[in-house]
Coordinates of C-alpha atoms in Angstrom, one line a residue:
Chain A
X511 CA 104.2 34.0 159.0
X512 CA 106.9 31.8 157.5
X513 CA 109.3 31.8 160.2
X514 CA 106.9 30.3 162.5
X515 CA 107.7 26.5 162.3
X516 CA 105.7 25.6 165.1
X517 CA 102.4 24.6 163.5
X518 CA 103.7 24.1 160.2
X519 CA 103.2 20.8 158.5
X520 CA 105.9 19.0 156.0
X521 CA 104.1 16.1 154.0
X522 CA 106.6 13.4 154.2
X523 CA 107.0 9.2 154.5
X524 CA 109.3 8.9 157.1
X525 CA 108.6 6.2 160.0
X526 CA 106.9 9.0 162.5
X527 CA 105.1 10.2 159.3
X528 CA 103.1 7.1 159.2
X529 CA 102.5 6.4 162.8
X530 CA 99.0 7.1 163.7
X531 CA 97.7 10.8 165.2
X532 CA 96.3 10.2 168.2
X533 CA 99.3 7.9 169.3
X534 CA 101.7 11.0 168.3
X535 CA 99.8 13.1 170.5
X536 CA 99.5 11.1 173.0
X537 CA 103.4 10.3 172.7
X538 CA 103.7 14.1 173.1
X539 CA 102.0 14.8 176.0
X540 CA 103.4 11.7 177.7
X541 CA 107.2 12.8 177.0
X542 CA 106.0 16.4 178.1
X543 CA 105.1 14.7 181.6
X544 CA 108.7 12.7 182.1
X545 CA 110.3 15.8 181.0
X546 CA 109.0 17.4 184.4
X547 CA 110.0 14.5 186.0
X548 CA 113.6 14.5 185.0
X549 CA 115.9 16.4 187.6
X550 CA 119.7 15.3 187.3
X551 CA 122.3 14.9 184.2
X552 CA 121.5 11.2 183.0
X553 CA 117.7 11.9 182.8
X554 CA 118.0 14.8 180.9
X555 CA 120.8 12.9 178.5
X556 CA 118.0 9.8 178.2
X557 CA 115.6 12.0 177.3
X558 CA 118.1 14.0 174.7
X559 CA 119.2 11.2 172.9
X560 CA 115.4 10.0 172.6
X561 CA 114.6 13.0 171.0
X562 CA 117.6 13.2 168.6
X563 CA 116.7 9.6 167.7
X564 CA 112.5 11.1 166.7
X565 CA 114.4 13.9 165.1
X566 CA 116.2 11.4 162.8
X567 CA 113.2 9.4 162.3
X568 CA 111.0 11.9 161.3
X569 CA 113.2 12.5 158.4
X570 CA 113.5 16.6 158.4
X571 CA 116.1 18.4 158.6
X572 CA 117.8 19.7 161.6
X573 CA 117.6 23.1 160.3
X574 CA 113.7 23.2 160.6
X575 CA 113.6 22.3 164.2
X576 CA 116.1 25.4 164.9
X577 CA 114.3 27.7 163.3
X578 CA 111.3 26.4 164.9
X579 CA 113.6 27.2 168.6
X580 CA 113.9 30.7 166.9
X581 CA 110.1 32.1 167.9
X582 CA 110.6 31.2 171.9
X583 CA 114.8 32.3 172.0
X584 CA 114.3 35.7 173.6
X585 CA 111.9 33.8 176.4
X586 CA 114.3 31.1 176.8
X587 CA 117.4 33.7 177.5
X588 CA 115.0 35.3 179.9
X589 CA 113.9 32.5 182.1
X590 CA 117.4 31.1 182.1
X591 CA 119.2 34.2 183.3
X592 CA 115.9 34.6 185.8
X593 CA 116.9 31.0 187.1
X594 CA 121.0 31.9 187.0
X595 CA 120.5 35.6 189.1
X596 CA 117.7 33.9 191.7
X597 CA 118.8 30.8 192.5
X598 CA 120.4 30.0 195.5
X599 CA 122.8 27.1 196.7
X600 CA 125.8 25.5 196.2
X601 CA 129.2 27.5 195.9
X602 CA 128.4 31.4 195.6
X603 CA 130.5 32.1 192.4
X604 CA 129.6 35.5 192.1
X605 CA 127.2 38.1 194.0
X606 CA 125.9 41.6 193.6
X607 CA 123.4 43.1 195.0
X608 CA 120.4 41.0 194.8
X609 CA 122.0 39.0 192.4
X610 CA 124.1 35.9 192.7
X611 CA 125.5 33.7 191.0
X612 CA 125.8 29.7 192.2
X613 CA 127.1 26.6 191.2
X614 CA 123.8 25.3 191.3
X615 CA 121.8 28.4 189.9
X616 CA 124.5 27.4 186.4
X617 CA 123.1 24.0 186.5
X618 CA 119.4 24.7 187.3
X619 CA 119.5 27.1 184.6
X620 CA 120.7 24.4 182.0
X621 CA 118.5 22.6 182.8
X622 CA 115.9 24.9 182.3
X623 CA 117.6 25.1 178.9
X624 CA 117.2 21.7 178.3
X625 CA 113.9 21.2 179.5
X626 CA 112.5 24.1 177.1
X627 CA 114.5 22.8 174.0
X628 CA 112.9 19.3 174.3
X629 CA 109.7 20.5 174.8
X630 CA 109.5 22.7 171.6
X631 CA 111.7 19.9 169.9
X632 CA 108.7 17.2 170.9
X633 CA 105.8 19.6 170.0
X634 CA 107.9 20.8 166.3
X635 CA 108.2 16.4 165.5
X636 CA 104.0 16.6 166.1
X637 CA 103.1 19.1 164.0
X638 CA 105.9 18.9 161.0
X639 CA 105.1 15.4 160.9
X640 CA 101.6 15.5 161.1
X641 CA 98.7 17.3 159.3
X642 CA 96.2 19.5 161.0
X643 CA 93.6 17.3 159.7
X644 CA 95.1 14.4 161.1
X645 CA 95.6 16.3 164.6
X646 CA 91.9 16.7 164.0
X647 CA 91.1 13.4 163.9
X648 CA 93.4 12.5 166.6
X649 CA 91.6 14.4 169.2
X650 CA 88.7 12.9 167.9
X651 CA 89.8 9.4 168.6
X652 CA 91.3 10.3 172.2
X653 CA 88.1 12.2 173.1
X654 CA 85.8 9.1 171.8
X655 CA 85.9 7.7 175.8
X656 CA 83.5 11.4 176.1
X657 CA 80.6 9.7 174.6
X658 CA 79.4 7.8 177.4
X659 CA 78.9 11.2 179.0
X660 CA 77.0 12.8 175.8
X661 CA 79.8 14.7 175.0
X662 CA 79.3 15.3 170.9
X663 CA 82.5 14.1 169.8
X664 CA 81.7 13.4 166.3
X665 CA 80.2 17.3 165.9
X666 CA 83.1 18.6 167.4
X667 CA 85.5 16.8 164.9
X668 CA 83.3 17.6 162.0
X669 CA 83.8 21.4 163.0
X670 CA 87.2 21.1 163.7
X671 CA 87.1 19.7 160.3
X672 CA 85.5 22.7 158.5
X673 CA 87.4 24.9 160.3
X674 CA 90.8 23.6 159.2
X675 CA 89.4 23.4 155.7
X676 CA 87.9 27.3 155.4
X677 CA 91.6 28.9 157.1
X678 CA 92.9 29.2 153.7
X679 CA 89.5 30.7 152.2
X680 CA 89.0 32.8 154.9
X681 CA 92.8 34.4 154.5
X682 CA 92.4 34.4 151.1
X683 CA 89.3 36.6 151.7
X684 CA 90.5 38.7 154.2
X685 CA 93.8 39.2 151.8
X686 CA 91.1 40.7 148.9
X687 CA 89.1 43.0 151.8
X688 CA 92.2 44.1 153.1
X689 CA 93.1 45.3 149.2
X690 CA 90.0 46.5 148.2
X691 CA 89.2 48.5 151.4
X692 CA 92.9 49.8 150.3
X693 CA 91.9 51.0 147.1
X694 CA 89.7 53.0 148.7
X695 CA 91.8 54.4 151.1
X696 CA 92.0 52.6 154.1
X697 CA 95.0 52.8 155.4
X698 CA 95.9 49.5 157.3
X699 CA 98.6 49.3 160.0
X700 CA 99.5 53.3 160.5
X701 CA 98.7 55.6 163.1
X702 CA 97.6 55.7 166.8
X703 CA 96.1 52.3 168.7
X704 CA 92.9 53.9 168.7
X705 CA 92.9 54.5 164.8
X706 CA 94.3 51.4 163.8
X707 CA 91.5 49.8 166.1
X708 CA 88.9 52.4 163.9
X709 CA 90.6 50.6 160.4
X710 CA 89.9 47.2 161.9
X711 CA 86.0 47.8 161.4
X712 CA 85.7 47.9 157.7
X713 CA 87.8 44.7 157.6
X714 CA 86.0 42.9 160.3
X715 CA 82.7 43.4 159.5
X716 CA 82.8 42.3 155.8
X717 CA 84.6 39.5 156.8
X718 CA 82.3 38.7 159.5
X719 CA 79.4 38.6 156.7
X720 CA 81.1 36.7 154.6
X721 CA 81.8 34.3 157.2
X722 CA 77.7 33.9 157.6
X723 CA 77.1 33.6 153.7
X724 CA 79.7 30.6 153.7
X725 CA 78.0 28.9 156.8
X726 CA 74.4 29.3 155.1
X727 CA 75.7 28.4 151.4
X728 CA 77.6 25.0 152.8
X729 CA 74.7 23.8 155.3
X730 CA 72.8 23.9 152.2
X731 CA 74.9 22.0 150.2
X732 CA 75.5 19.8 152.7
X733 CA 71.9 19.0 153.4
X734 CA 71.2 18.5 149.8
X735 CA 74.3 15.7 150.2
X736 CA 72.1 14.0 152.1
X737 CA 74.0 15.5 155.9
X738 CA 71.4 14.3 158.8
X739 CA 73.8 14.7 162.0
X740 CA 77.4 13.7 162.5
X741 CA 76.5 10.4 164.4
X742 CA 75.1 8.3 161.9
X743 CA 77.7 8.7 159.4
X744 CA 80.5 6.1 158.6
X745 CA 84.0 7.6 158.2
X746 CA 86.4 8.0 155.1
X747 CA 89.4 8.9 156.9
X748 CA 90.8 6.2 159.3
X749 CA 94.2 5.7 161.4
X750 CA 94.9 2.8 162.4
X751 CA 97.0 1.3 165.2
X752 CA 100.1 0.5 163.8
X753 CA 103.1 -2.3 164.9
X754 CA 105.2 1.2 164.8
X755 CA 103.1 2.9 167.1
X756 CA 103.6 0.3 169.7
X757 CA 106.8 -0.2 169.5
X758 CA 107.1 3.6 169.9
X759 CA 105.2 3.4 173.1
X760 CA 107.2 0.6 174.2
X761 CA 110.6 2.8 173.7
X762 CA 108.7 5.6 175.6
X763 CA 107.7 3.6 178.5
X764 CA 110.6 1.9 179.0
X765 CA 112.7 5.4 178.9
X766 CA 109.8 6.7 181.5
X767 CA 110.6 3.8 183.8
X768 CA 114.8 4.2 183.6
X769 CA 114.0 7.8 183.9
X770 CA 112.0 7.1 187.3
X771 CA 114.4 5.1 188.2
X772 CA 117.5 7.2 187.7
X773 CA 116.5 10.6 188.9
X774 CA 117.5 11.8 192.2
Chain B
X1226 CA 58.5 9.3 128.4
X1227 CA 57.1 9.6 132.0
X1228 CA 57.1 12.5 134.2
X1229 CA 60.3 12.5 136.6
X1230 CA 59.6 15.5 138.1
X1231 CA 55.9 17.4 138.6
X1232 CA 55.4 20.6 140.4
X1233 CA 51.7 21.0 140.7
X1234 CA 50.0 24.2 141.6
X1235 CA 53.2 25.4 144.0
X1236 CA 53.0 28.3 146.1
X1237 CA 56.1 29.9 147.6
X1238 CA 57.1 32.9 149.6
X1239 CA 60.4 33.8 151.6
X1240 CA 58.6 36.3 153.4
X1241 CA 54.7 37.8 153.0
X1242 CA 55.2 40.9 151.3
X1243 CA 56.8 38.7 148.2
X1244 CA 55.7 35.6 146.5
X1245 CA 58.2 33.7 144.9
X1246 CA 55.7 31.4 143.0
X1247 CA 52.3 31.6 142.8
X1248 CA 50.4 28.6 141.5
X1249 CA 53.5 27.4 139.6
X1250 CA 53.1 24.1 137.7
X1251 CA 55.8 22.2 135.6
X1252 CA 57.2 18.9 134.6
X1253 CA 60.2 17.6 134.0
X1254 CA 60.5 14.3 131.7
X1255 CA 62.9 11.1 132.7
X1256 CA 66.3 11.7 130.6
X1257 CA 65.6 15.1 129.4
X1258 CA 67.9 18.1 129.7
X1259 CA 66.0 21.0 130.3
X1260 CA 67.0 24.2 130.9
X1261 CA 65.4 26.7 133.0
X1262 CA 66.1 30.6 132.1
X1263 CA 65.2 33.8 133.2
X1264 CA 66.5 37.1 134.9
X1265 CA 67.7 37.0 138.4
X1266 CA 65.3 37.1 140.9
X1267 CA 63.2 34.9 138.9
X1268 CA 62.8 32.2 141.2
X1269 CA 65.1 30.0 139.1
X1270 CA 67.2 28.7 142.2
X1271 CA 64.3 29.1 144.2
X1272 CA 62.7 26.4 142.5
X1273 CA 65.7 24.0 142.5
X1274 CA 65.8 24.3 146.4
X1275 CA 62.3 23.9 146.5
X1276 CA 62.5 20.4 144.8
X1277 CA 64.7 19.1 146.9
X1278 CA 63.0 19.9 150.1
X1279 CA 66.0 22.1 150.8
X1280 CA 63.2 25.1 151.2
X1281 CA 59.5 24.5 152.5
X1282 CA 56.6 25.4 150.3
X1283 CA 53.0 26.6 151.5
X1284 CA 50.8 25.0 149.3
X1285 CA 50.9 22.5 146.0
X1286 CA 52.6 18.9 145.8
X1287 CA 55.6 18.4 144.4
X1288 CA 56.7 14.6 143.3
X1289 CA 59.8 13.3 142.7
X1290 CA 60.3 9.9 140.9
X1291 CA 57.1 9.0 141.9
X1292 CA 58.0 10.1 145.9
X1293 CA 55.5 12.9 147.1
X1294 CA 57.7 15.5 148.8
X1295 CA 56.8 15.3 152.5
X1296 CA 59.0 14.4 155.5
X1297 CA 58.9 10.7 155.5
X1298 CA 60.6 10.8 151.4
X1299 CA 62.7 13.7 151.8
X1300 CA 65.9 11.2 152.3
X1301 CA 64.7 9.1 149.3
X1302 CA 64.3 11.9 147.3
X1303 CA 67.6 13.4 148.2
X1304 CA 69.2 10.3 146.9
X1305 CA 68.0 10.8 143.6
X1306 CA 68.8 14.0 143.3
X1307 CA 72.5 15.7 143.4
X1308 CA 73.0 19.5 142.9
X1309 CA 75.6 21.2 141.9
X1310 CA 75.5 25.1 143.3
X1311 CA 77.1 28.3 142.2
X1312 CA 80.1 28.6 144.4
X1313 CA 82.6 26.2 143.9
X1314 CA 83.6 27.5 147.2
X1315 CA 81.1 27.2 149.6
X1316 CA 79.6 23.4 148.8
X1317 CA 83.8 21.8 149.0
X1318 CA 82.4 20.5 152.9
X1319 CA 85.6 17.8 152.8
X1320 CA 89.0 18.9 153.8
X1321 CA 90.4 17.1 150.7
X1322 CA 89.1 16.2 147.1
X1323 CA 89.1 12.6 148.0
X1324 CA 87.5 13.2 151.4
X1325 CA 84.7 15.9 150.0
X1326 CA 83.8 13.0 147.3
X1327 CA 83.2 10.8 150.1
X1328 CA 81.0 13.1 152.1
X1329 CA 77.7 12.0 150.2
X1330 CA 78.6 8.6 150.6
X1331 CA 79.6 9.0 154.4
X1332 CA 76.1 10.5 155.3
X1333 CA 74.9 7.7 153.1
X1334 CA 77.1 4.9 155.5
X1335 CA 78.3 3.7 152.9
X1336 CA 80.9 0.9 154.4
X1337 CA 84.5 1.8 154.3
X1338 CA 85.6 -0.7 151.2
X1339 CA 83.1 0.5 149.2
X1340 CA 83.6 4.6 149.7
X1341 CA 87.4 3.7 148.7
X1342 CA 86.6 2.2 145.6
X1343 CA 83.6 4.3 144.3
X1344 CA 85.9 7.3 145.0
X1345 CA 88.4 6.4 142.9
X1346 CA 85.9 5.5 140.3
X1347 CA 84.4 9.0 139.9
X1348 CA 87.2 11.1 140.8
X1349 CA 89.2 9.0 137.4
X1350 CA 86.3 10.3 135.6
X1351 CA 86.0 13.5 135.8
X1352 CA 89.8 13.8 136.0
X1353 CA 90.5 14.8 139.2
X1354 CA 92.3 11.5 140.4
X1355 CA 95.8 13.3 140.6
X1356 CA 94.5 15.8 142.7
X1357 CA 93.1 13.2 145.6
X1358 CA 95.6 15.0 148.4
X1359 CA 94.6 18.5 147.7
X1360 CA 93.4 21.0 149.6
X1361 CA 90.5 23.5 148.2
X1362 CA 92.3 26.0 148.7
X1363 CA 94.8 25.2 146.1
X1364 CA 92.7 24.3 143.4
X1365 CA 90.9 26.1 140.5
X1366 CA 87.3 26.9 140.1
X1367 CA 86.5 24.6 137.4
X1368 CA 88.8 21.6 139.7
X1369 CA 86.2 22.3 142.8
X1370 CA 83.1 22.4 140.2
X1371 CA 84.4 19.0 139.0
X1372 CA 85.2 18.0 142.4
X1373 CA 81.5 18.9 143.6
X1374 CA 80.1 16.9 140.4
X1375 CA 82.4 13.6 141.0
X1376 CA 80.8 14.2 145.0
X1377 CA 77.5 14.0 143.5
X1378 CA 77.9 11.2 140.6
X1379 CA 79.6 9.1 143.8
X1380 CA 76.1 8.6 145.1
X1381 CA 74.9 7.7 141.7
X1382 CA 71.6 10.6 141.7
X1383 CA 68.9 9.9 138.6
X1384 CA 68.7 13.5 138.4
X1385 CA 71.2 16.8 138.3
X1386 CA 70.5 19.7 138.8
X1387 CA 73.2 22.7 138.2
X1388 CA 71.8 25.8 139.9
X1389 CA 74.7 28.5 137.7
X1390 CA 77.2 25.9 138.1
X1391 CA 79.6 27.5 135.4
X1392 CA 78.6 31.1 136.3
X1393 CA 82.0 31.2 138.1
X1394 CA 83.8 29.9 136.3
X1395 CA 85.9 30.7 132.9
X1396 CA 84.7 30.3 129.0
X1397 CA 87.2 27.0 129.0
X1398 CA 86.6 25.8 132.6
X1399 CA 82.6 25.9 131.8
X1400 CA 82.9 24.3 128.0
X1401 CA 85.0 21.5 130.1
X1402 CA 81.9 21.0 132.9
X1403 CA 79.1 21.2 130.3
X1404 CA 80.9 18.5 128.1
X1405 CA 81.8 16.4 130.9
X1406 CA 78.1 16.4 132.3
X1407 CA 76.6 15.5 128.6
X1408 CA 79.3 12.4 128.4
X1409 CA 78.1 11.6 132.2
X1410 CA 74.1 12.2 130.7
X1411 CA 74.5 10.1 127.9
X1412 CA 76.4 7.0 129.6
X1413 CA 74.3 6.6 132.7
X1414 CA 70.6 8.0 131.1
X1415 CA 70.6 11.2 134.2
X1416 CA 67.9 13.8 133.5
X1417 CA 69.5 16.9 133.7
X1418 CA 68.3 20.1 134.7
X1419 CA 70.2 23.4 133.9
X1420 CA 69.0 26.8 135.7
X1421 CA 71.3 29.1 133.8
X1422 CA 71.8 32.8 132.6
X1423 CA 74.2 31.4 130.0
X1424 CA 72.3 31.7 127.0
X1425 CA 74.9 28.8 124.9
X1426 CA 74.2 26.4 127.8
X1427 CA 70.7 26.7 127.5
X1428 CA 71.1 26.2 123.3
X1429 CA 72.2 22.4 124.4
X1430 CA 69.0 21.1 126.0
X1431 CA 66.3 19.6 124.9
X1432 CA 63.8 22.1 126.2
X1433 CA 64.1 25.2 127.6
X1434 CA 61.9 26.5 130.3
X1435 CA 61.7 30.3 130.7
X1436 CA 60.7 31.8 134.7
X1437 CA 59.4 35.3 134.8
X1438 CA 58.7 37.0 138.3
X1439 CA 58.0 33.0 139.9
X1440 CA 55.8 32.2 136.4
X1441 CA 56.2 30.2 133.3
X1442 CA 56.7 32.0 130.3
X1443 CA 57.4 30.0 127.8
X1444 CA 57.7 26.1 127.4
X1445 CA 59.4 24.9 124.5
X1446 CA 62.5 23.9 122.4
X1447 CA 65.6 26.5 122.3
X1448 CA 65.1 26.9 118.3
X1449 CA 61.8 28.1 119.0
X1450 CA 63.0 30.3 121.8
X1451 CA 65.7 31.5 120.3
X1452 CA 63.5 32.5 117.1
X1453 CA 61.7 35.1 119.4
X1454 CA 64.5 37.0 119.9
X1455 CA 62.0 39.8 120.7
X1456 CA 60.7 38.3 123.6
X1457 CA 64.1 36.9 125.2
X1458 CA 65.3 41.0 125.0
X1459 CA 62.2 41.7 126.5
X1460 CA 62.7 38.9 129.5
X1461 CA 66.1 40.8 130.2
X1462 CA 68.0 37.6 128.2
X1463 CA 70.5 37.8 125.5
X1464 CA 70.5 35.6 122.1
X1465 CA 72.5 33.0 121.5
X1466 CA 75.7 33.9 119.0
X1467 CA 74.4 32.3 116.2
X1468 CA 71.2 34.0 116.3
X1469 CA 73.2 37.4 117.0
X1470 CA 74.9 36.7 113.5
X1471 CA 72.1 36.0 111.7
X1472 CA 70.5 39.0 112.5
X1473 CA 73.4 40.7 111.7
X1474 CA 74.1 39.3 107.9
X1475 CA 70.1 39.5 107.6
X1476 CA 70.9 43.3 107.7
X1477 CA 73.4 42.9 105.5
X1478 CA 70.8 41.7 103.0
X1479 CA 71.8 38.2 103.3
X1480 CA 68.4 36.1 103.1
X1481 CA 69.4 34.1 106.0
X1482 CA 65.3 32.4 107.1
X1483 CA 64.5 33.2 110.3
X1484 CA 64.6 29.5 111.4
X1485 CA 66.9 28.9 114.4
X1486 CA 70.3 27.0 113.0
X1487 CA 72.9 26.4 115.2
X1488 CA 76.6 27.0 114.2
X1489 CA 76.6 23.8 112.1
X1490 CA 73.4 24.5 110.2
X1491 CA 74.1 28.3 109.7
X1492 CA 77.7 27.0 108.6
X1493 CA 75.8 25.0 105.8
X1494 CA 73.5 27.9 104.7
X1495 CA 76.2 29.9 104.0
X1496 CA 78.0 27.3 102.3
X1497 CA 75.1 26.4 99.9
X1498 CA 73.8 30.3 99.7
X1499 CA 77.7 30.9 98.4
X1500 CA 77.7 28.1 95.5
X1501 CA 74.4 29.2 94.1
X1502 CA 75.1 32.9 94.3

């Protein structure tokens, strides 16, 4: 579990640190879009150089976003050479077989490079920068537009909520099952498919009734907290809009408009 | 002093084959501590849900600062009353100390301004101020018990209730809780009320209240109680330390009376027994 950076949060203070959730998120997704629309050299430089600059900003070090690359590698290699072998066009550099080799193939296949490495370099600045909790709430606030349909937003966020907040009980748990059904003799991870399915069961199922004395234990305590429903509540935990935020989406519209403008 | 609490006449039953209570009455006085004891399955935590509408009874009236438990006061009633459960676990609802403090007063929409400051205010007290950032998951026991009381204190109750708060927790992480909750008892004039299978906890109130099978035993002080050390054994309850010693040095010939003294008390017997041997 520790090498996997993606999803992995680093408190910190740094200026994307203390931009607001739901504009991060939104930021992401935006600069996911414009990398799709990108398609020659200087767009992919703009966009490069944009995300070297929210790399520096966010205060990390570099050698977290490359281990955070090191997950998705062997799927990058693939799709590149894919995109080198398949592509056609341009000068033939190279050809065997059903495989060739062109002069734009090369290219198309950097680019393909590219295009992955921002993406996982955007998505890593989200969630090293940015707590699951404040994810949480940034849905919450980008969903609110759902009320006017009846969507619950406010239950939604509040289970998101508990989730997030019972992920390190429920591993702690499963850690002592996994132990105790041990020193018994369960032996976990060994043998066919079938019989590690078979050793699953007396993990599962203790874990699945633990699961169900939590949820009765904490909707009586929240009830006796005086809990009604999750709409007429007032909220602790706010984000606000921040001067950084839009002058973060100014810098990410204006690259969206050059980009627009400069690709081919 | 006037009634706080009154259960009259209650009857109870999870399901038909077993009655929790049957015709149960007791009272509970403004600014007491009482303790409630008895073996498990007693109907000791039964009763503390029961009083704060958190179950449904089938027959009897129970009142609450003057509220009659029904529908239209079960808010009120909740407002006067916080409790704090068994697992330190399973009542942390917030995602952080800070946040789970300010769950009472959310429900409670309590403005913004306000939450901030009154959760500063009780998390200093019970010491947890440090801690604001922290998850559950990376605290002790005793931190989430003192979490779940500066929660409760937040939304400033009349009465506590700790259903087995400190059964989870350690000799020095429960001595920490019960003093903190006497200071709190003391400064803002709470009534408390202890359902407990910890004998020493029960040796602090002012009256103790033994269940047996959904009925009251016994209604009285804990230096009566404790001088019927017969009928605690028989209840399935242990003695308080003292009590254990004294029986024990009473064997040893020792005239110790058969008064209840607490450690203090039975220090100063020995003392004056010594000199004037």
């Amino acid at each position: 579990m520790n090498n996997l950076i993606l999803g992995r949060y680093l408190p910190g203070n740094s200026f994307i640190h203390q931009m607001s959730p739901q504009s991060k998120l939104l930021l992401t997704f935006y600069f996911v879009a414009i990398i799709f629309l990108a398609n020659n050299v200087i767009t992919y430089a703009i966009l490069s150089v944009l995300i070297i600059a929210a790399i520096l900003l966010s205060g990390i070090s570099v050698s977290f976003f490359i281990k955070g690359i090191r997950p998705m590698i062997w799927l990058i290699i693939f799709t590149v050479i894919l995109q080198i072998l398949f592509s056609a066009g341009g000068k033939v550099l190279w050809h065997w077989g059903p495989f060739t080799i062109t002069q734009l193939g090369l290219v198309n296949g950097g680019f393909v490079f590219v295009r992955f490495l921002l993406i996982i370099m955007i998505s890593t600045v989200l969630t090293l920068t940015t707590s699951p909790l404040a994810i949480a709430d940034g849905v919450q606030t980008i969903l609110k537009p759902l009320k006017k349909v009846k969507f619950p937003v406010d239950t939604l966020a509040l289970m998101l909520s508990i989730a997030l907040r019972f992920v390190p009980t429920l591993m702690d748990e499963m850690t002592t099952i996994m132990n105790a059904q041990r020193s018994r003799g369960v032996d976990f991870g060994s043998g066919s498919l079938k019989q590690r399915i078979k050793t699953a069961v007396p993990l599962l199922i203790p874990l699945f009734t633990g699961a169900i004395n939590h949820a009765e234990e904490l909707s009586t305590a929240m009830e006796a907290r005086g809990f009604t429903d999750s709409e007429h509540r007032s909220k602790y935990r706010v984000y606000h809009w921040q001067v950084k935020d839009t002058l973060t989406w100014v810098v990410f519209l204006l690259v969206g408009g050059l980009i627009f403008f400069v690709r081919k | 002093m006037a009634n706080i609490i009154t259960v009259d006449h209650l009857s109870f039953e999870y399901n038909e084959k077993t009655p929790v209570f049957k015709d149960l009455s007791m009272a509970v006085k403004a600014g007491e501590w009482l303790a409630v004891i008895g073996q498990n399955g007693s109907g000791k935590s039964t009763l503390a849900k029961l009083i704060d509408g958190l179950l449904e009874f089938d027959t009897g009236t129970i009142t609450v600062g003057g509220l009659i438990l029904n529908y239209e006061n079960l808010a009120a009633i909740r407002d006067q009353i916080g409790i704090v459960f068994q697992n330190p676990d399973n009542q942390f609802v917030g995602a952080t100390v800070e946040e789970d403090v300010a769950f009472g007063l959310e429900n409670r929409q309590v403005p913004r301004e306000q939450m901030v400051k009154l959760v500063e205010k009780n998390l200093k007290l019970v010491n947890m101020w440090n801690f604001k950032d922290r998850i559950p998951a990376s605290l002790s026991g005793g931190q989430k018990q003192r979490v779940a009381i500066a929660g409760i204190l937040a939304v400033e109750p009349q009465i506590i209730i700790l259903d087995e708060a400190t059964s989870m927790l350690d000799p020095l992480g429960r001595q920490d809780i019960i003093q903190l909750i006497r200071q709190l008892k003391a400064e803002r004039n709470l009534t408390v009320i202890s359902i407990t299978h910890d004998i020493n906890e029960a040796a602090l109130a002012d009256r103790v209240l033994l269940l047996n099978q959904g009925e009251v035993v016994e209604e009285t002080t804990p230096a009566q109680i404790f001088e019927e050390t017969d009928k605690l054994t028989h209840y399935g309850l242990d003695t308080p330390f003292v009590v254990q010693l004294a029986q024990r040095l009473r064997d040893q010939n020792i005239p110790i009376p058969k008064q209840y003294m607490d450690e203090k008390e039975l220090i100063q017997w020995l003392q004056t027994y010594n000199s004037t041997k």
